[in-house]
Tab-separated table of C-alpha atoms in Angstrom:
chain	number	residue	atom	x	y	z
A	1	UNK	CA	-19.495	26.245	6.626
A	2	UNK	CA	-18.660	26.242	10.493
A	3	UNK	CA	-22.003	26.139	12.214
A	4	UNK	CA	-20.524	27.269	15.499
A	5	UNK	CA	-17.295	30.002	15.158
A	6	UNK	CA	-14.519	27.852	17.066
A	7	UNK	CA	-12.811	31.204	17.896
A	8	UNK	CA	-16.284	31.918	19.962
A	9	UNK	CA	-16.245	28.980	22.172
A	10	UNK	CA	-15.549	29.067	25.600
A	11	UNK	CA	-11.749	27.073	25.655
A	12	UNK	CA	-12.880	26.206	29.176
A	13	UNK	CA	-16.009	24.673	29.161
A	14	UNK	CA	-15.525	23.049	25.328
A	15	UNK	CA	-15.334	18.976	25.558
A	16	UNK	CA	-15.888	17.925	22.197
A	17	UNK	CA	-16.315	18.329	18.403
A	18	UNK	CA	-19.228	16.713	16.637
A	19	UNK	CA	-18.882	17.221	12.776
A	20	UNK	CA	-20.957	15.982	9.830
A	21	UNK	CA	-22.960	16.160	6.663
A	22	UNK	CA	-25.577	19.387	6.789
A	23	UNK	CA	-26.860	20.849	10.022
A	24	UNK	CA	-26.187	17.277	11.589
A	25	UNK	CA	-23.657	18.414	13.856
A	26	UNK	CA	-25.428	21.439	15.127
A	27	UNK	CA	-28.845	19.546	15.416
A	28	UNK	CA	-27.721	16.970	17.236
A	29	UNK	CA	-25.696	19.519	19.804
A	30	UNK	CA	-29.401	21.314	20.118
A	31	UNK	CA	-31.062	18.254	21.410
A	32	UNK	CA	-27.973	18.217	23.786
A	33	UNK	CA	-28.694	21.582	24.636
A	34	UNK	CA	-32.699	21.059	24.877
A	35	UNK	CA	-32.135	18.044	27.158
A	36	UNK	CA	-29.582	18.433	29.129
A	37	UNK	CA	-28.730	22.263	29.020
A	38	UNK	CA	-25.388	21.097	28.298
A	39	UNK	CA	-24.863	22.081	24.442
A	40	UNK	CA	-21.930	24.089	25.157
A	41	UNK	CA	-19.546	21.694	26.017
A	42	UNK	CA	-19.721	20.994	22.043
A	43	UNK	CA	-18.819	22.806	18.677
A	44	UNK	CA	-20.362	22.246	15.623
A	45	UNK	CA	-18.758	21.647	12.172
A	46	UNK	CA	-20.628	20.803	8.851
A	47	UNK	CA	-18.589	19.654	5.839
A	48	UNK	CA	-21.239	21.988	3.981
A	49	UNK	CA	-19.983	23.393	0.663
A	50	UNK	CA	-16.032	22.620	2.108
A	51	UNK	CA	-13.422	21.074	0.203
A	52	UNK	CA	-11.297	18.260	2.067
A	53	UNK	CA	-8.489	20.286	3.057
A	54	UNK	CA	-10.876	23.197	3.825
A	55	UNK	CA	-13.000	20.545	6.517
A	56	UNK	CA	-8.925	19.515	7.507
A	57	UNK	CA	-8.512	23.300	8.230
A	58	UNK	CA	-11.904	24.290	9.990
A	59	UNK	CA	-11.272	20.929	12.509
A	60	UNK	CA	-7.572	21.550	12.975
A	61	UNK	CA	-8.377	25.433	14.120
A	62	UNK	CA	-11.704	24.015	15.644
A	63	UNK	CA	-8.796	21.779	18.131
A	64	UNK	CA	-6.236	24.337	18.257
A	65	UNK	CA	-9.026	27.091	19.615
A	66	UNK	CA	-10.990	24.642	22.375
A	67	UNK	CA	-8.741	22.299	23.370
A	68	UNK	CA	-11.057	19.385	22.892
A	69	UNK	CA	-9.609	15.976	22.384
A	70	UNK	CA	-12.612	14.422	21.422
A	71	UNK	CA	-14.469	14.663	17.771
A	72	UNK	CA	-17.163	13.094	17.196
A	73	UNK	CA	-18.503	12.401	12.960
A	74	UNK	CA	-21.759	10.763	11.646
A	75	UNK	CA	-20.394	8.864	8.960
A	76	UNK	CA	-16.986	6.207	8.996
A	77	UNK	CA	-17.186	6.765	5.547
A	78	UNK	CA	-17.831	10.345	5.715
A	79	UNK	CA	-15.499	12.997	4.699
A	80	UNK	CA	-15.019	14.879	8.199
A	81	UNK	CA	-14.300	11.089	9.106
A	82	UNK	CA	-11.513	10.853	6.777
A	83	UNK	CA	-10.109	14.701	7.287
A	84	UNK	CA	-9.900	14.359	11.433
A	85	UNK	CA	-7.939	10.578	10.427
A	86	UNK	CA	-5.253	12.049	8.593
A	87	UNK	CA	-5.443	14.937	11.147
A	88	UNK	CA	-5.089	12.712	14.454
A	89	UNK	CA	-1.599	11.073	13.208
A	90	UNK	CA	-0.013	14.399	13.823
A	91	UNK	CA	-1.900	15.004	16.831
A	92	UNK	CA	-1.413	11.812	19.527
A	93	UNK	CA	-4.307	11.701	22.077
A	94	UNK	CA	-6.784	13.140	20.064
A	95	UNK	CA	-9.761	10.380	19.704
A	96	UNK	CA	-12.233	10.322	16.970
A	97	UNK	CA	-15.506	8.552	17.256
A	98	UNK	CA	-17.635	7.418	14.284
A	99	UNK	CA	-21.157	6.971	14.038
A	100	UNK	CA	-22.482	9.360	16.806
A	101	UNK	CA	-25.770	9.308	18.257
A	102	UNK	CA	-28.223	10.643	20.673
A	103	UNK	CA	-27.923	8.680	23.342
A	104	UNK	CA	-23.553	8.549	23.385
A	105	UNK	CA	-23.542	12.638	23.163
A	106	UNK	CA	-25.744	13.052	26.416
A	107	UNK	CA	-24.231	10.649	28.349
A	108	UNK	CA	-20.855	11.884	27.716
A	109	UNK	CA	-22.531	15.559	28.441
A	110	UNK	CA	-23.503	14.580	31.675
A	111	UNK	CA	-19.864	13.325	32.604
A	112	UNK	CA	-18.459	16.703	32.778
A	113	UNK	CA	-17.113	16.099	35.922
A	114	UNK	CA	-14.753	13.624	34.082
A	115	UNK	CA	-11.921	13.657	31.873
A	116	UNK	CA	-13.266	13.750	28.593
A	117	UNK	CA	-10.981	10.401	26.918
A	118	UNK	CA	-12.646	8.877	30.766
A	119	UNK	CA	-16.222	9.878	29.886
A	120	UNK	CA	-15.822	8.106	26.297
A	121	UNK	CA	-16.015	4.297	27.481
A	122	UNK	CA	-19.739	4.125	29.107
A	123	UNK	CA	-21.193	7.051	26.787
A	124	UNK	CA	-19.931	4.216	24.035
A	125	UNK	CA	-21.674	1.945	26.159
A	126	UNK	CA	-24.757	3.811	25.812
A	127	UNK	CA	-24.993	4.600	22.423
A	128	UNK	CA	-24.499	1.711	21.360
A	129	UNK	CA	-26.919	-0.324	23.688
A	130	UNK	CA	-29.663	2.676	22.020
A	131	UNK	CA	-29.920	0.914	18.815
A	132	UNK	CA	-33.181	-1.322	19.559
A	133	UNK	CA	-35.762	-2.726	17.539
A	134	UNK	CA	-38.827	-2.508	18.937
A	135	UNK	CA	-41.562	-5.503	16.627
A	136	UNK	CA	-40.581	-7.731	14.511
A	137	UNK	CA	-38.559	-7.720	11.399
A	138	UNK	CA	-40.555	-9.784	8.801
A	139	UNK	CA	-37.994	-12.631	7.654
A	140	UNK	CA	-36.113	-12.153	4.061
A	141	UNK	CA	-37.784	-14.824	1.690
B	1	UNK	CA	-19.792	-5.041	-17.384
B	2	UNK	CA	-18.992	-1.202	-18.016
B	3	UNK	CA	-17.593	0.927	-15.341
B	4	UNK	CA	-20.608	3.008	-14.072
B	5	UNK	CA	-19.610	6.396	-13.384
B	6	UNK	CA	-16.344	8.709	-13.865
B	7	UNK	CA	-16.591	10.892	-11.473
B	8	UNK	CA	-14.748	13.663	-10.485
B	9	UNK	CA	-14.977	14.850	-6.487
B	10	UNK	CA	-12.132	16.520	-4.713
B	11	UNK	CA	-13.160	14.631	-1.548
B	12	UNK	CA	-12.638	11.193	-3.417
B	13	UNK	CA	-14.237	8.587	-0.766
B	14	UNK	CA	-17.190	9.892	1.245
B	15	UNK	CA	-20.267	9.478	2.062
B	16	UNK	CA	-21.881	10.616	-1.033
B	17	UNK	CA	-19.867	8.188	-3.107
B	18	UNK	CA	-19.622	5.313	-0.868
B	19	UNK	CA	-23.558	5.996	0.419
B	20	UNK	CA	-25.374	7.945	-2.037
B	21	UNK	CA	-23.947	6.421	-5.140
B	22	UNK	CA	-22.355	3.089	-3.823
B	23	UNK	CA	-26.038	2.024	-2.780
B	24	UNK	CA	-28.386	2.150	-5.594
B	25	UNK	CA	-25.099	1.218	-8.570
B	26	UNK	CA	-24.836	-1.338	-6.006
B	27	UNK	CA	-20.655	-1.052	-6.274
B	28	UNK	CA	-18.581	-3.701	-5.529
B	29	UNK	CA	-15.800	-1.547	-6.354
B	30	UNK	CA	-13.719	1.642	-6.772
B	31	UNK	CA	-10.779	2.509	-8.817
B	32	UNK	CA	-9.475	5.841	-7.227
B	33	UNK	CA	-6.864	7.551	-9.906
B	34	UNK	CA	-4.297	9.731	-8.089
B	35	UNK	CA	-0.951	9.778	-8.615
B	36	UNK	CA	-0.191	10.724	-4.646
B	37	UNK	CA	-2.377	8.078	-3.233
B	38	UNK	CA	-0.964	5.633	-5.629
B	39	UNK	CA	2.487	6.270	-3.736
B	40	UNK	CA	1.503	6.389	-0.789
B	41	UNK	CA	0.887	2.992	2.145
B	42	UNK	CA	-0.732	5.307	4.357
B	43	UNK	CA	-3.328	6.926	2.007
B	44	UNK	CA	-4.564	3.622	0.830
B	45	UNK	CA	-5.350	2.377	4.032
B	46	UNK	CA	-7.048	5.447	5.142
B	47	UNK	CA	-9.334	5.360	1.900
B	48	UNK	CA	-9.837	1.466	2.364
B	49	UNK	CA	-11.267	1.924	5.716
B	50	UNK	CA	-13.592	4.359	4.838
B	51	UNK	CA	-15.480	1.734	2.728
B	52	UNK	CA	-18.151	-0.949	3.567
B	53	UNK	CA	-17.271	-4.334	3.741
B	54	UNK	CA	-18.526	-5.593	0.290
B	55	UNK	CA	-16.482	-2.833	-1.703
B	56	UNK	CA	-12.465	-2.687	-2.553
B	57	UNK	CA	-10.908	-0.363	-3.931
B	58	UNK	CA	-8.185	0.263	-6.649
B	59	UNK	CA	-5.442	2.568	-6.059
B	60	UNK	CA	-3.634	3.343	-9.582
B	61	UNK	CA	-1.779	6.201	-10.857
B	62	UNK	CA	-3.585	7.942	-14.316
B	63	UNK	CA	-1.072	6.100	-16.737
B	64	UNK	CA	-1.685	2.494	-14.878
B	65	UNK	CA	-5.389	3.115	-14.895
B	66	UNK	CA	-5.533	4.027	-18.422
B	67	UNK	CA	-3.908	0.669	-19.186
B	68	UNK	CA	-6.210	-1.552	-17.134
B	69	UNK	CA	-9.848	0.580	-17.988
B	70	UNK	CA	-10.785	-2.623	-20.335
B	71	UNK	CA	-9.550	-4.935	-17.658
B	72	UNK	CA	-12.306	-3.013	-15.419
B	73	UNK	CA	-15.171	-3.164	-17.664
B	74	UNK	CA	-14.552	-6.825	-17.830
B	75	UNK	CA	-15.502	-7.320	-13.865
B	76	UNK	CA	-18.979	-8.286	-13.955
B	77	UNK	CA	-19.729	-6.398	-10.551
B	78	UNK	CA	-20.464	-2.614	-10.898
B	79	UNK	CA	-17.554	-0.027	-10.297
B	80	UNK	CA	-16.483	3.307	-10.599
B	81	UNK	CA	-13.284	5.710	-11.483
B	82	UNK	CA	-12.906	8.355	-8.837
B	83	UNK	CA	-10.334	11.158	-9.356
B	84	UNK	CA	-9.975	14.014	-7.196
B	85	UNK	CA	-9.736	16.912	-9.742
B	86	UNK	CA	-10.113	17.994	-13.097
B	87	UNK	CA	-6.640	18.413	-14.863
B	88	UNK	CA	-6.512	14.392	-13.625
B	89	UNK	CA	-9.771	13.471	-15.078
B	90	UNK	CA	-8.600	15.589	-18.366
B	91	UNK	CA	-5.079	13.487	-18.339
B	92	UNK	CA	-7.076	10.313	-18.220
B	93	UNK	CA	-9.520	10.614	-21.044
B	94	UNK	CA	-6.772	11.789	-23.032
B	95	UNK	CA	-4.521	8.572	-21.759
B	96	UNK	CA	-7.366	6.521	-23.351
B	97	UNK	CA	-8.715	7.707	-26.142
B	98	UNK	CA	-12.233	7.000	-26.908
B	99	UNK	CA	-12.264	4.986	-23.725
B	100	UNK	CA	-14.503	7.053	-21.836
B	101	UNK	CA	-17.915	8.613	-22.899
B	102	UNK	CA	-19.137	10.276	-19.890
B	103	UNK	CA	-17.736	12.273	-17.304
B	104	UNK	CA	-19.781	13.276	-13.803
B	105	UNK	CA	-18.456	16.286	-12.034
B	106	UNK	CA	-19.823	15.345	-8.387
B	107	UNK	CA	-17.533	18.062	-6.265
B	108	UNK	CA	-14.997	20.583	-7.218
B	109	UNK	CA	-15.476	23.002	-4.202
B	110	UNK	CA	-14.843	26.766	-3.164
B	111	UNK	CA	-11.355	28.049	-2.824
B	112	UNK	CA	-9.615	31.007	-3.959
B	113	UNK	CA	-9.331	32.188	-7.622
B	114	UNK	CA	-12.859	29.772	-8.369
B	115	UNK	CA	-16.067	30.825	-9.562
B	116	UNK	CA	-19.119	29.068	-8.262
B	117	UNK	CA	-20.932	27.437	-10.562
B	118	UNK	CA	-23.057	25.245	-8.566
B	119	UNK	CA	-23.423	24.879	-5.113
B	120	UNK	CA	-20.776	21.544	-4.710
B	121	UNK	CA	-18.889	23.374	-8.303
B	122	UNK	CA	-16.600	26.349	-8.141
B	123	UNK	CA	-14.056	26.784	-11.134
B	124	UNK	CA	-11.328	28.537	-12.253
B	125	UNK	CA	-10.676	29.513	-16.002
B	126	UNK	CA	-8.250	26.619	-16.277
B	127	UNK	CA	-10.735	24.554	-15.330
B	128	UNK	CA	-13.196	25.499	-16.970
B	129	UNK	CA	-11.385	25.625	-20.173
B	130	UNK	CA	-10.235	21.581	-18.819
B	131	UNK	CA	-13.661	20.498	-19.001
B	132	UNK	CA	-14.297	22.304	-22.051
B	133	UNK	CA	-11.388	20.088	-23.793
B	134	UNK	CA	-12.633	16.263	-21.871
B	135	UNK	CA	-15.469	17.184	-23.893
B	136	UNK	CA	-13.905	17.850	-27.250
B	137	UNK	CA	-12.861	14.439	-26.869
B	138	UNK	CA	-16.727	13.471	-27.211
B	139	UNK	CA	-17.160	12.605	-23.869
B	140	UNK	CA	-20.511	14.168	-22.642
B	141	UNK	CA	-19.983	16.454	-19.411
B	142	UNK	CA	-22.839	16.639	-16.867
B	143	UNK	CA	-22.992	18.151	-13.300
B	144	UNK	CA	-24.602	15.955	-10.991
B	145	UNK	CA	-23.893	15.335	-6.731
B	146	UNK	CA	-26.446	12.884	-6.011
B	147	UNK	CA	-28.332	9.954	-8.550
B	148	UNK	CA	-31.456	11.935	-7.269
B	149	UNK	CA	-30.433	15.029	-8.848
B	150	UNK	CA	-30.742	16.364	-12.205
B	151	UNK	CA	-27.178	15.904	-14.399
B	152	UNK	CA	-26.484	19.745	-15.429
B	153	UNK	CA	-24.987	19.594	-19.112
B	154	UNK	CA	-21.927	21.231	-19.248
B	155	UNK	CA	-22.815	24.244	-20.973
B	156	UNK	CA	-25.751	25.210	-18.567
B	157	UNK	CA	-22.991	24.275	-15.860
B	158	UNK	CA	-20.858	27.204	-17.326
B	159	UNK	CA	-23.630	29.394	-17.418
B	160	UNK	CA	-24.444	29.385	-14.010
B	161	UNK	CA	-23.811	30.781	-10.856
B	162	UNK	CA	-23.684	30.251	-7.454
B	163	UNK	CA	-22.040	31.458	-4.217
B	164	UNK	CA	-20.110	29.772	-1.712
């Protein structure tokens, strides 16, 4: 089930598509949104009860309808992950990023002033620098 | 040592396979039956990918699989048969006879002409009827997405109903 309608978005002001397992996608956009006020520069897509041409389908309309050239999954394993790579061969430019988090989706919010493939490189920066352990891991016997 | 789980999932790899079931079976492995992937360079590599470093996986049409199933209950590391839908699974079991003794239905999804069943089953009558004959073959039929969730016996699985 499409947790945000791409036919609804805004073409202008769309960036990116962040899709997952569950409400991931369109939790994660809501702590954009709570943040940074800048949710709507993302649509949602959940793999929720969708067959894998179905989540092919939803993502390929979700592009065609926004003009994003972005998507963003939670999972390299996961099957949105596997639907938008057999969808990006027939569509050159289009970049998919694995393993989204927090920290990468607000900084590439905040670089709306740049083009979105631009904005990718530091906001990859970021989320990955945001993985930290904070104490000790206790040593594997 | 016996393969672990057939499993039929029309999303083959993902995360529910490779995660939810790949973690506590502990696979090493995956044979993934499909007559289209097993022609196909491209397909491979995209389903190899998908997978964590300490897994491989098999790519075999459903008459080379049948062949080899002894060959994979021989590995001593834990593995599983993956096919995408249920007229495959169906040719399979009846490519091996007695081979196999239990079948997991762990996604056949909503699309048009399908009845839901559960929320990750939705068959048609052909299907229905398909899973009907895997288990004439006396191969016990359960429902099940997740190793945390209860396997639905095929005959409660029939007599439910669920919407997409």
């Amino acid at each position: 089930m499409t947790e945000v309608s791409a036919d609804t978005a805004a073409v202008s002001t769309v960036r990116g598509i962040v899709a997952g397992h569950g409400t991931f996608a369109s939790g994660i956009i809501s702590a954009v949104e709570q943040i940074t006020g800048r949710g709507a520069q993302f649509v949602a897509i959940s793999n929720t009860g969708l067959c894998l041409d179905d989540i092919q389908g939803t993502l390929a309309q979700a592009l065609d309808s926004t003009g994003a050239r972005v998507i963003f999954t939670d999972l390299p394993a996961g099957s949105c992950t596997m639907a938008v790579r057999r969808m990006i061969r027939e569509r050159p430019g289009v970049l998919l990023v694995t393993g989204v988090n927090l920290s990468l989706l607000l900084d590439f919010a905040m670089q709306d002033h740049e083009d979105p493939v631009q904005a990718l490189q530091s906001a990859l920066d970021r989320g990955r620098a945001s993985m930290v352990v904070h104490g000790a891991i206790p040593a594997v016997a | 040592m016996p393969i672990a789980l057939y499993r039929i999932d029309d999303r083959l790899i993902h995360g529910q396979v490779v995660v939810g079931w790949g973690q506590p079976l502990e696979l090493r492995f995956i044979v993934l039956v499909d007559d289209d992937v097993a022609s196909s360079e491209w397909e491979q590599e995209l389903y190899r990918m998908g997978v964590p470093p300490e897994m491989s996986v098999h790519f075999h049409t459903v008459d080379d699989a049948a062949e080899r199933l002894a060959d994979f209950d021989r590995n001593p590391q834990p593995g599983i048969v993956l096919v995408g839908d249920i007229g495959t699974m169906q040719r399979l079991v009846k490519a091996a006879p007695g081979h196999i003794r239990a079948v997991n239905v762990g996604g056949v999804h909503h699309s048009p002409g399908r009845t839901g069943r559960l929320r990750y089953v939705f068959l048609t009558g052909a299907e229905e009827a398909g899973l009907r004959a895997i288990e004439s073959q006396g191969v016990e039929v359960t429902a099940q997405d997740v190793p945390t969730a209860r396997a639905v016996p095929l005959n409660e699985l029939l007599a439910s109903s669920a919407s997409a």
